[in-house]
PDB file of C-alpha atoms in Angstrom:
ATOM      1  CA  UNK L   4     -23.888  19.648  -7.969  1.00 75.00           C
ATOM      2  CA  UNK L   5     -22.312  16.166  -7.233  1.00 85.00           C
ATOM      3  CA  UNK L   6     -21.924  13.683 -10.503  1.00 90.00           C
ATOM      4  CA  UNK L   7     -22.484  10.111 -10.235  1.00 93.00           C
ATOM      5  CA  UNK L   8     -18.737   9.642  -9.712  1.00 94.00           C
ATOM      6  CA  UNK L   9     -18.894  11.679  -6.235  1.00 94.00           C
ATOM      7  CA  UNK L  10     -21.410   9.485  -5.225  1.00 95.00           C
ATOM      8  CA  UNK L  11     -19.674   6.205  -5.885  1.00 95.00           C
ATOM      9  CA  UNK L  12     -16.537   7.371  -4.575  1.00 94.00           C
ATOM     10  CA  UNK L  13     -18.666   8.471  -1.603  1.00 94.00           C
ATOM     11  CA  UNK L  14     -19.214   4.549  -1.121  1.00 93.00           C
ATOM     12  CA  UNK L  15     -15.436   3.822  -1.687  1.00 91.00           C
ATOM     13  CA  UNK L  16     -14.643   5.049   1.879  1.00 88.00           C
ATOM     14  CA  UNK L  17     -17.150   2.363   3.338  1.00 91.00           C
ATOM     15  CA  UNK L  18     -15.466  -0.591   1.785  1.00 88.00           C
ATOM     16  CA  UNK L  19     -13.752  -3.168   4.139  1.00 82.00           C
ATOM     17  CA  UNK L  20      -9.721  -3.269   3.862  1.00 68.00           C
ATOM     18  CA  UNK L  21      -8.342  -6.774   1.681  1.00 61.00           C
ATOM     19  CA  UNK L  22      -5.632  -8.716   1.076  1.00 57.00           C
ATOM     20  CA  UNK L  23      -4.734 -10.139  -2.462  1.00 61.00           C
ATOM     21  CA  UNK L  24      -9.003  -9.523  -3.319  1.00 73.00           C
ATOM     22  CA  UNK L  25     -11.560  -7.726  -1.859  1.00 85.00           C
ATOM     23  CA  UNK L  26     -14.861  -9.610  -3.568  1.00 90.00           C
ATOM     24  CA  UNK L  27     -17.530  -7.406  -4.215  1.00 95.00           C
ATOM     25  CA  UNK L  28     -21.194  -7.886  -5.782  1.00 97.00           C
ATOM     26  CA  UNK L  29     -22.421  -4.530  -7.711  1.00 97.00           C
ATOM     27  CA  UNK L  30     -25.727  -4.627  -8.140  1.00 97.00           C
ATOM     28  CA  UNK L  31     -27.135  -3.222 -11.545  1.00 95.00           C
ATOM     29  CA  UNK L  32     -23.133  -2.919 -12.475  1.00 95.00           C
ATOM     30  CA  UNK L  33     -23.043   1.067 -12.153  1.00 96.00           C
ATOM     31  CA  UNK L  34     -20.286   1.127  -9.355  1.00 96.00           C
ATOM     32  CA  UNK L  35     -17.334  -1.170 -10.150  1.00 92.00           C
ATOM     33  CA  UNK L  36     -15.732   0.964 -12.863  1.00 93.00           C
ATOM     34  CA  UNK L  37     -15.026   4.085 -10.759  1.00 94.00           C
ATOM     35  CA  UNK L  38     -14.407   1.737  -7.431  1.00 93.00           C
ATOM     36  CA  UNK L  39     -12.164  -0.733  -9.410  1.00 89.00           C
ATOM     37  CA  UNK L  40     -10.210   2.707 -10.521  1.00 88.00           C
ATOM     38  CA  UNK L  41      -9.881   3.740  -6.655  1.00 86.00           C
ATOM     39  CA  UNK L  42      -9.385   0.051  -5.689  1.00 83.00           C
ATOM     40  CA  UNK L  43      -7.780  -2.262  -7.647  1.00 78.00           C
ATOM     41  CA  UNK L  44      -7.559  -4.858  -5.087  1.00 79.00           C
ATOM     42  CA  UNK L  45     -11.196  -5.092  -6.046  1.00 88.00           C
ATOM     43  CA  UNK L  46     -12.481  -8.527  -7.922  1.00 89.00           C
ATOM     44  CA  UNK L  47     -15.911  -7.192  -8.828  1.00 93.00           C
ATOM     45  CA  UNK L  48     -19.131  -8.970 -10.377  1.00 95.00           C
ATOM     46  CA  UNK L  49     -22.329  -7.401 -11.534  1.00 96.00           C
ATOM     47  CA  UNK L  50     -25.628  -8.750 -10.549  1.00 96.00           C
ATOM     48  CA  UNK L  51     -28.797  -8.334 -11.150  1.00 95.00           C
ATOM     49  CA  UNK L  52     -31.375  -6.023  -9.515  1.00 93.00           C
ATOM     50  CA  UNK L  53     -33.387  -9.252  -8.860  1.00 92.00           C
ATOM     51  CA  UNK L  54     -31.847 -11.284  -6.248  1.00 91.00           C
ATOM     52  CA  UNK L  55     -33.638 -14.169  -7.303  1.00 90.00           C
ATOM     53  CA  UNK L  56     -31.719 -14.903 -10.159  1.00 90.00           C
ATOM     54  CA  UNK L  57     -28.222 -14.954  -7.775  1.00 93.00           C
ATOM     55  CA  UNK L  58     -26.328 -18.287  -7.296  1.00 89.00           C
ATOM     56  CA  UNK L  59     -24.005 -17.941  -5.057  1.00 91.00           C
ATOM     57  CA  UNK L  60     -22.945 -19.160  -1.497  1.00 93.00           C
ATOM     58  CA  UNK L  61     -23.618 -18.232   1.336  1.00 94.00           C
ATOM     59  CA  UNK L  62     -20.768 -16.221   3.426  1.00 92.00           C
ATOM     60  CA  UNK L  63     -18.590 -15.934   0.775  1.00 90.00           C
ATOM     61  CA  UNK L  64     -18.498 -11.912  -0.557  1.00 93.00           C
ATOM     62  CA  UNK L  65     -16.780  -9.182   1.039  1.00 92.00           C
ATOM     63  CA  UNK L  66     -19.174  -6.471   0.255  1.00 95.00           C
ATOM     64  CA  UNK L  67     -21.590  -5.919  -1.702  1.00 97.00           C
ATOM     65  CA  UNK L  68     -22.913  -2.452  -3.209  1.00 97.00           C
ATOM     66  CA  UNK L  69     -25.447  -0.348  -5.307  1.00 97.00           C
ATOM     67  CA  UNK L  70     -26.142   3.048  -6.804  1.00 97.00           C
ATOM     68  CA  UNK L  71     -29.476   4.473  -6.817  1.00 95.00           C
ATOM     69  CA  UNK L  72     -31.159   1.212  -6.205  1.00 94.00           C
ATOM     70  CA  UNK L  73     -34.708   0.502  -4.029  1.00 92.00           C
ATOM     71  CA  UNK L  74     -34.454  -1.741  -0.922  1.00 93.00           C
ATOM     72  CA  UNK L  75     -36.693  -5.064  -0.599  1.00 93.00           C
ATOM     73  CA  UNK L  76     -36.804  -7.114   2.045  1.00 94.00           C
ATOM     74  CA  UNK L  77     -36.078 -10.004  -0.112  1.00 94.00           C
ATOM     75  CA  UNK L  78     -33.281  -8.275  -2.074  1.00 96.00           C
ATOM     76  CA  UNK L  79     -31.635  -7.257   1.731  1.00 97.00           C
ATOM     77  CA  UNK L  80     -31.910 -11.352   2.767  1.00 96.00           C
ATOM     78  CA  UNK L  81     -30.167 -12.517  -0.256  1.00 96.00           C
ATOM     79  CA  UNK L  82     -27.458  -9.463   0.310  1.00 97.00           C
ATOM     80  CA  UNK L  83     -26.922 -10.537   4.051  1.00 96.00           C
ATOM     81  CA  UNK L  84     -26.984 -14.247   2.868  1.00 96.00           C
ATOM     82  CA  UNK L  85     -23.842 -13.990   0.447  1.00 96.00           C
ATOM     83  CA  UNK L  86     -21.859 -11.584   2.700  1.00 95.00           C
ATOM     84  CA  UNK L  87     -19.199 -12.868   5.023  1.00 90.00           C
ATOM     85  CA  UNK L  88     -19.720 -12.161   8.354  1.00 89.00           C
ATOM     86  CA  UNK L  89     -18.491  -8.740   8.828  1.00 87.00           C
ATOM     87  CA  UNK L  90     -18.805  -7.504   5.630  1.00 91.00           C
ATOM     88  CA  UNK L  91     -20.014  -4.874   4.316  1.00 95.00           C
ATOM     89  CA  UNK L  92     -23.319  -3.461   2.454  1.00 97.00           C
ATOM     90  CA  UNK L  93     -23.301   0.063   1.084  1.00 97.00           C
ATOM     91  CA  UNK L  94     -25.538   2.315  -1.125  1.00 97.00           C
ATOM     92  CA  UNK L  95     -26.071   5.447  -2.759  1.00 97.00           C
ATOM     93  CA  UNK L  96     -28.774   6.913  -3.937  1.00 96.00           C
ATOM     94  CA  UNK L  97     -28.332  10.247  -4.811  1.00 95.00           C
ATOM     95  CA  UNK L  98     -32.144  11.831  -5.485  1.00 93.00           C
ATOM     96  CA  UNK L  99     -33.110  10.589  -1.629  1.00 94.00           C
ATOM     97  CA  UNK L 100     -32.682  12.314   1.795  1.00 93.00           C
ATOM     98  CA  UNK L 101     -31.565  10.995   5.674  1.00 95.00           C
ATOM     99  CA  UNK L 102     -33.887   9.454   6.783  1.00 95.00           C
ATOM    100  CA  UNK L 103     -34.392   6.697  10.152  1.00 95.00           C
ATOM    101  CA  UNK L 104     -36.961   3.935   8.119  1.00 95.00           C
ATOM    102  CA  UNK L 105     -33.450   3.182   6.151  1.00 96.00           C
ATOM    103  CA  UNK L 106     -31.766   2.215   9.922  1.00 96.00           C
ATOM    104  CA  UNK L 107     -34.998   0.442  10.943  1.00 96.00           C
ATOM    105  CA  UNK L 108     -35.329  -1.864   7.335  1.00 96.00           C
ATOM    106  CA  UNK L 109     -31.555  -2.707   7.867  1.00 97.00           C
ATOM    107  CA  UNK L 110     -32.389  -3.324  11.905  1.00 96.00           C
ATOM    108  CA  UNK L 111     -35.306  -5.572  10.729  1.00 96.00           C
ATOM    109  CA  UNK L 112     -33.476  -6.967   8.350  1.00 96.00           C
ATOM    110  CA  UNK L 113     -30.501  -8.558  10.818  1.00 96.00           C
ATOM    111  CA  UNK L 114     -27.438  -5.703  10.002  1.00 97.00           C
ATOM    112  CA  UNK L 115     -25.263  -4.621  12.497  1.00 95.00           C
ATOM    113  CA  UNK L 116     -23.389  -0.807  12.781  1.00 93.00           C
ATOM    114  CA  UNK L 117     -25.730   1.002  10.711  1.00 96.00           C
ATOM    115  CA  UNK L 118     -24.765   3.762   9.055  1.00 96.00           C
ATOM    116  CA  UNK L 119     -27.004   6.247   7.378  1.00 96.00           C
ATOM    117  CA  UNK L 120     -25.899   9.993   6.157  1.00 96.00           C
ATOM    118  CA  UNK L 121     -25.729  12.542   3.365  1.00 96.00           C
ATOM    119  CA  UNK L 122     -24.090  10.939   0.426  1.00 95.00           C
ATOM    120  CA  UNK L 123     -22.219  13.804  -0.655  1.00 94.00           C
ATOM    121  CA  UNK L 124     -22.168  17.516   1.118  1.00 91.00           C
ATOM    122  CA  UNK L 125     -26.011  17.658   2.097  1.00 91.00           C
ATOM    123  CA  UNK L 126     -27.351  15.729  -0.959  1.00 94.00           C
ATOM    124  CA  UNK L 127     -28.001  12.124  -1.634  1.00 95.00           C
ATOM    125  CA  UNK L 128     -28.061   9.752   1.306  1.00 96.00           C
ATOM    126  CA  UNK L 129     -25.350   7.153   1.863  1.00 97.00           C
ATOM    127  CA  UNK L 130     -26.708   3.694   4.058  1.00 97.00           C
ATOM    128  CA  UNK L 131     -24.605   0.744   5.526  1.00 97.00           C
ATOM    129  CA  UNK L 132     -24.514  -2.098   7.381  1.00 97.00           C
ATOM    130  CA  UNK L 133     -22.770  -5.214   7.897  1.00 95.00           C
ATOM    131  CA  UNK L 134     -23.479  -8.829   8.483  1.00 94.00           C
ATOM    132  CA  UNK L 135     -23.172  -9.277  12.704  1.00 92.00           C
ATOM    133  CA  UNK L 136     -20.096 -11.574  13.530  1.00 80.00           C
ATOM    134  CA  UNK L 137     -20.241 -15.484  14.613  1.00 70.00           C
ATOM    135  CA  UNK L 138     -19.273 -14.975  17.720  1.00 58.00           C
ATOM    136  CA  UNK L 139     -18.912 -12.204  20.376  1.00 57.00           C
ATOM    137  CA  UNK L 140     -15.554 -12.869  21.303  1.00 53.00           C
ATOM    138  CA  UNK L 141     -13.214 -10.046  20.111  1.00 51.00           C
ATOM    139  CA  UNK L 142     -10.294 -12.906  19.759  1.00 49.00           C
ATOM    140  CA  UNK L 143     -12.007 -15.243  17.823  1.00 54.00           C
ATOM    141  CA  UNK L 144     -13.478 -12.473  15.422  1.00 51.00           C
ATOM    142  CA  UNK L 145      -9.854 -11.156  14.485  1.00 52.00           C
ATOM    143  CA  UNK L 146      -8.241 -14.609  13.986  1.00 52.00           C
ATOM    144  CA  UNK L 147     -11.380 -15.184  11.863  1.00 57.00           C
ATOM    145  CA  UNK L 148     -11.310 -12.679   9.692  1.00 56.00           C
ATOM    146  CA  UNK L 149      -7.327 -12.699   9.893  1.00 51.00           C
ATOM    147  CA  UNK L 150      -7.976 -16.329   8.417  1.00 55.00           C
ATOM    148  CA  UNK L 151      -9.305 -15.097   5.195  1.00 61.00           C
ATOM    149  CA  UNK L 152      -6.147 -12.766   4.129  1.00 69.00           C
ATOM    150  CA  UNK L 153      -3.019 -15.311   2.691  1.00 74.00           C
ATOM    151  CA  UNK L 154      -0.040 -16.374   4.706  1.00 80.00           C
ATOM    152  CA  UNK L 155       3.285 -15.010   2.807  1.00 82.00           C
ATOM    153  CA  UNK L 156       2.429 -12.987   0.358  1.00 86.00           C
ATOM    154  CA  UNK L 157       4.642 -11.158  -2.383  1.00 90.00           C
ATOM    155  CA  UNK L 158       4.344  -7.728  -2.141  1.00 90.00           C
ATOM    156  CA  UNK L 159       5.109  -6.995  -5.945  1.00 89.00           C
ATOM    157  CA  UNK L 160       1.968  -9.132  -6.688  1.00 85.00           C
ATOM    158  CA  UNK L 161      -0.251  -7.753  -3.370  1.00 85.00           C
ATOM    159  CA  UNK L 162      -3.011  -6.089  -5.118  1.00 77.00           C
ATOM    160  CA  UNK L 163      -3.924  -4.660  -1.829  1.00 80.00           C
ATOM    161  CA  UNK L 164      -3.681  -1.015  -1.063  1.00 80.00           C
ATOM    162  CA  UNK L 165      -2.294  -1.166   2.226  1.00 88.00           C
ATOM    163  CA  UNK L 166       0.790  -2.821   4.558  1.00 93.00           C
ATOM    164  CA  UNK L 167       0.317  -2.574   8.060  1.00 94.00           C
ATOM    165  CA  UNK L 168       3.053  -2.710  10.731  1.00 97.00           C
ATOM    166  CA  UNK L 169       3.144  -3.353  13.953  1.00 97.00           C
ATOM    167  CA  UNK L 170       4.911  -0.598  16.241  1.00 96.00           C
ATOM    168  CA  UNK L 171       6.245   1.073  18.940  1.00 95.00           C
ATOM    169  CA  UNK L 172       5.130   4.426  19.744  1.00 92.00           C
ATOM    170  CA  UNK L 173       6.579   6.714  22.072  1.00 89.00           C
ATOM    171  CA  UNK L 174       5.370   8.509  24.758  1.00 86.00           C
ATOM    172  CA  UNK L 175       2.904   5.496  25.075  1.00 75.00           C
ATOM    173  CA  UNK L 176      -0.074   7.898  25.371  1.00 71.00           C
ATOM    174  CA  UNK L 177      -3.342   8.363  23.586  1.00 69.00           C
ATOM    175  CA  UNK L 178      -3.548  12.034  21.288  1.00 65.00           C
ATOM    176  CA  UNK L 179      -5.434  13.684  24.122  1.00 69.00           C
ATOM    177  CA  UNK L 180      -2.890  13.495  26.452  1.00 74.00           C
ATOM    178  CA  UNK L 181       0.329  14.236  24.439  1.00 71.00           C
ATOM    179  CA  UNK L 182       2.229  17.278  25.687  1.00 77.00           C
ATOM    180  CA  UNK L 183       3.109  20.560  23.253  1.00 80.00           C
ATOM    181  CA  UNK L 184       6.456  18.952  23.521  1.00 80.00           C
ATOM    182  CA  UNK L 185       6.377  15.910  23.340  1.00 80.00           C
ATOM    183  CA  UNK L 186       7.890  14.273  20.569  1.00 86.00           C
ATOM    184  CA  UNK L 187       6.104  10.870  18.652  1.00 87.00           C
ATOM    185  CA  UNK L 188       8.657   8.373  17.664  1.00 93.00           C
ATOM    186  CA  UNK L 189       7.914   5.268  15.890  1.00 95.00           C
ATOM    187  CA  UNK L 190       9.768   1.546  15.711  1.00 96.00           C
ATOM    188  CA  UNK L 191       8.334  -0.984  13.551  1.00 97.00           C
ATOM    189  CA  UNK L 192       8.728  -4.670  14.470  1.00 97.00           C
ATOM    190  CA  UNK L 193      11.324  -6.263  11.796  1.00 97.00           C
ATOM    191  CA  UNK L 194      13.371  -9.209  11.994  1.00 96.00           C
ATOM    192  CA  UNK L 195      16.890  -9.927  11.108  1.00 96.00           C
ATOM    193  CA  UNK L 196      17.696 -13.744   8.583  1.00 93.00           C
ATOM    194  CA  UNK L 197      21.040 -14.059   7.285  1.00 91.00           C
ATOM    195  CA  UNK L 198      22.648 -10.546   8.257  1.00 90.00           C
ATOM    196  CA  UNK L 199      19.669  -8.921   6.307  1.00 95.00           C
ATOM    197  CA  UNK L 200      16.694  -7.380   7.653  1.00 97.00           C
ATOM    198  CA  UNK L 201      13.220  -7.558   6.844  1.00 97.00           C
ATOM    199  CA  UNK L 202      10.245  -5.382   8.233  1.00 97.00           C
ATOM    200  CA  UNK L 203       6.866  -7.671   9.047  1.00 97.00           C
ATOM    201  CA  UNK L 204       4.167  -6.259   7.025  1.00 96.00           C
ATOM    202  CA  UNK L 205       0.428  -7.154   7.155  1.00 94.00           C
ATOM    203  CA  UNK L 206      -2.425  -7.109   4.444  1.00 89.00           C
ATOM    204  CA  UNK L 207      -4.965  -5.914   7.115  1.00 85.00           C
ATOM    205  CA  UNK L 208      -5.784  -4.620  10.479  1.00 84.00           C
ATOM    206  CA  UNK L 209      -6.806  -7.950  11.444  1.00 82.00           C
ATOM    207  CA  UNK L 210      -4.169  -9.724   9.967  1.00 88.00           C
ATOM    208  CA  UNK L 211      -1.680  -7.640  12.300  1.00 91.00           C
ATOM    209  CA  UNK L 212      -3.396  -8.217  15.094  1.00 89.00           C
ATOM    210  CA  UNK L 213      -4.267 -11.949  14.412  1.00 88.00           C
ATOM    211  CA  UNK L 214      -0.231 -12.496  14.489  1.00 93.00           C
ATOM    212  CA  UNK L 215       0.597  -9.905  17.112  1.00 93.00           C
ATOM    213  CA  UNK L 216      -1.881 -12.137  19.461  1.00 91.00           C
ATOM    214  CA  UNK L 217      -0.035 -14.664  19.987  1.00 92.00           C
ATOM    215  CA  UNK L 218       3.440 -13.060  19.394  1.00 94.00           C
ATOM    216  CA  UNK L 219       2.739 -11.140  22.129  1.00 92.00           C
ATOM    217  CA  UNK L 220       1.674 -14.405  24.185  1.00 91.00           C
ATOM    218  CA  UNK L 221       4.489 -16.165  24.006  1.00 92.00           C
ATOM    219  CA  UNK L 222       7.041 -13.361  24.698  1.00 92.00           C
ATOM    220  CA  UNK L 223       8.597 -13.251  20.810  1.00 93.00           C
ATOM    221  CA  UNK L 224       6.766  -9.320  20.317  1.00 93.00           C
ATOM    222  CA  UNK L 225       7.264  -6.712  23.083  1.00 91.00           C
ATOM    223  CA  UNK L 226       5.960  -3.323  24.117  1.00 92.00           C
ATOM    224  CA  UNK L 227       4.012  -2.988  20.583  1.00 94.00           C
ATOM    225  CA  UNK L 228       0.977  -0.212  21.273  1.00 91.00           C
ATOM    226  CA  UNK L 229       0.065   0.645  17.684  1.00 91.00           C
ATOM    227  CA  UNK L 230      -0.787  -0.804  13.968  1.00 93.00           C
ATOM    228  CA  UNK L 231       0.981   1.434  11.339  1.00 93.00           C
ATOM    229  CA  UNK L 232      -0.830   1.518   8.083  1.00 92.00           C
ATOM    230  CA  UNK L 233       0.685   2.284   4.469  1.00 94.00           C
ATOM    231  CA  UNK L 234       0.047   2.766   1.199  1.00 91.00           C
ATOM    232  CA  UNK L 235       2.181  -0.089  -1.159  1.00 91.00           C
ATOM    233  CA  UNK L 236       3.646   2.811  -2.485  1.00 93.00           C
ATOM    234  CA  UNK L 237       5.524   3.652   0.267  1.00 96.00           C
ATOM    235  CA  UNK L 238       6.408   0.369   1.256  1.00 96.00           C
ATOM    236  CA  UNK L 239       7.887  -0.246  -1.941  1.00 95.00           C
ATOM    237  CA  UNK L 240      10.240   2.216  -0.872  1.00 95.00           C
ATOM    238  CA  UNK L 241      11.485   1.180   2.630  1.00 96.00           C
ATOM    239  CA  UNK L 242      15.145   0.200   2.773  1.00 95.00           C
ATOM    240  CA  UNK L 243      14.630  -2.594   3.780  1.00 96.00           C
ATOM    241  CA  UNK L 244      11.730  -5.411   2.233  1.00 96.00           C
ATOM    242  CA  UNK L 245       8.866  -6.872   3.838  1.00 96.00           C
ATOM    243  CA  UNK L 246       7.887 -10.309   4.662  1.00 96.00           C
ATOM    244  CA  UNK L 247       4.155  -9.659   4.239  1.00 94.00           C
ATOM    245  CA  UNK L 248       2.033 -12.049   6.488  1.00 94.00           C
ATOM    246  CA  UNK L 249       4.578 -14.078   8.024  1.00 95.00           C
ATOM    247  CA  UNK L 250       3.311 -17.082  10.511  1.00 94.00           C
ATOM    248  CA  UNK L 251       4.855 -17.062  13.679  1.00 93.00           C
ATOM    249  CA  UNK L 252       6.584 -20.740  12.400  1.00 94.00           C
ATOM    250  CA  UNK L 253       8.348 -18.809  10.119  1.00 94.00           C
ATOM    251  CA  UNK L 254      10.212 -15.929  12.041  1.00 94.00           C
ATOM    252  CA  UNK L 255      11.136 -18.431  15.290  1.00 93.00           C
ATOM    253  CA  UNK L 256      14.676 -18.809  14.185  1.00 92.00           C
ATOM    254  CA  UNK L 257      14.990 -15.625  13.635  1.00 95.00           C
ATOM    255  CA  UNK L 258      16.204 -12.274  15.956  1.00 95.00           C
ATOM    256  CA  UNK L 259      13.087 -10.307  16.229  1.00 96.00           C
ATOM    257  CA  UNK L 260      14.365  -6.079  15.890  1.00 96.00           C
ATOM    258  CA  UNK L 261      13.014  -2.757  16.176  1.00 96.00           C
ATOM    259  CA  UNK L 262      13.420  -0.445  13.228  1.00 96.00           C
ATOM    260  CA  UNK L 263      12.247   3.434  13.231  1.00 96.00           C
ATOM    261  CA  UNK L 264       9.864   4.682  10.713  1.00 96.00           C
ATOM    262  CA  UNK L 265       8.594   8.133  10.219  1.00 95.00           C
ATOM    263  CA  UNK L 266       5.108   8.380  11.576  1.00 93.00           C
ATOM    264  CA  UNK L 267       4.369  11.120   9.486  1.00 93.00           C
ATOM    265  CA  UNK L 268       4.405   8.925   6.046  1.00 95.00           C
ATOM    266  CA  UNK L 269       1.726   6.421   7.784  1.00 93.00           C
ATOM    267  CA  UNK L 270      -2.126   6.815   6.400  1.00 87.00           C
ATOM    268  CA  UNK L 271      -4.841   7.578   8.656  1.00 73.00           C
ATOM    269  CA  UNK L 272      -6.115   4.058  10.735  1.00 63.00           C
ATOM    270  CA  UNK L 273      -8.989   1.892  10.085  1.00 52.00           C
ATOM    271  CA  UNK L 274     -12.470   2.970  11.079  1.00 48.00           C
TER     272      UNK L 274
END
């Protein structure tokens, strides 16, 4: 039978990727020891099971999540209130099946990509949803949330899991159409200061998109098809270090260069 741990870590999966912090609410406090252990990038604060005895404002909290805990209305409002738009709300509760009135209180309720499904194996149920976006427009919605991860950061303090990288993949097509044969290379964008070279990492999928955007507009990024994604770990080991979330102001003076990296030490993408 699945421990309480399972569960939680069940919920770790659902949590939105950070930067320096990902800030979470844990309602009733039961999650954010075994979370914080599988995320440290987590800044974590336990509230109460009552939300009316929350202060805090609106659109400011990454995700927020709970173990074994019964939805209200009220306590869904206040949860939707505090989140960011696009974060995330996830759940356990492990004595409870599948079930659709969970999809149609979060519907009611004003969530968006609603996810509800056996916690762990076939027991428990696991539910999520997120607070819809500001505005429809794919553009806008990555520079948004791109907004809320730090310009050049230092990746010996990055509490984040994760460096993304933007690259070149060839053959330039998708999995379903790759040959027996064919061979997957990658090439990362890096850049070249000073006769040393630096590979351009990013905190988040949106951050590497958010600067690829316009890199790509104005000619300085070429022919890039893919975002990489790796653990710190392994970045920590490239031979080369990263500038991680460089502006576009900061790299114009310098030769922009393609680097290869082994696909096979890349984690599997974002959802």
């Amino acid at each position: 039978m699945p421990n309480k741990n399972d569960f939680i870590e069940a919920m770790a999966k659902h949590l939105p990727p950070s930067a320096a912090d990902l800030r979470l609410l844990d309602i009733g406090g039961v999650a954010s020891e075994t979370l914080l252990a599988l995320r440290p990038d987590i800044d974590a604060q336990t509230v109460s099971l009552l939300a009316e005895h929350w202060s805090f404002e609106s659109n400011t909290v990454d995700a927020v999540v709970g173990y074994d805990i019964f939805l209200k209305p009220t306590l869904l409002a206040s949860i939707l209130d505090v989140m960011r738009p696009g974060g995330r709300f996830t759940i356990v509760n492990p004595s409870n099946k599948v079930d659709e009135k969970y999809v149609v209180q979060l519907e009611s309720a004003g969530y968006t990509r609603i996810l509800v499904e056996p916690a762990v194996g076939n027991t428990g149920v696991l539910i999520r949803g997120e607070k819809p976006h500001t505005t429809a427009d794919t553009h806008e919605r990555v520079q948004d949330v791109a907004t809320r991860d730090a310009d050049l950061l230092d990746l010996a303090t990055f509490r984040g899991r994760f460096v993304h990288l933007l690259v070149v993949q060839l053959p330039n097509k998708p999995v379903w159409k790759l040959d027996p044969d064919d061979t997957i290379t990658w090439q990362a964008v890096a850049i070249k200061r000073d006769n040393m070279i630096f590979m351009l990492g990013f905190s988040s999928l949106p951050k590497a998109v958010g600067f690829m955007q316009p890199a790509v507009v104005e000619g300085i990024v070429k022919d890039v098809n893919k975002v990489g994604k790796f653990t710190k770990a392994v970045a920590q080991n490239w031979e080369h270090p990263v500038l991680l979330n460089p502006t576009l102001d900061s790299i114009r003076a310098d030769e922009v260069i393609l680097l290869d990296i082994d696909p096979d030490t890349a984690e599997a993408p974002d959802e």
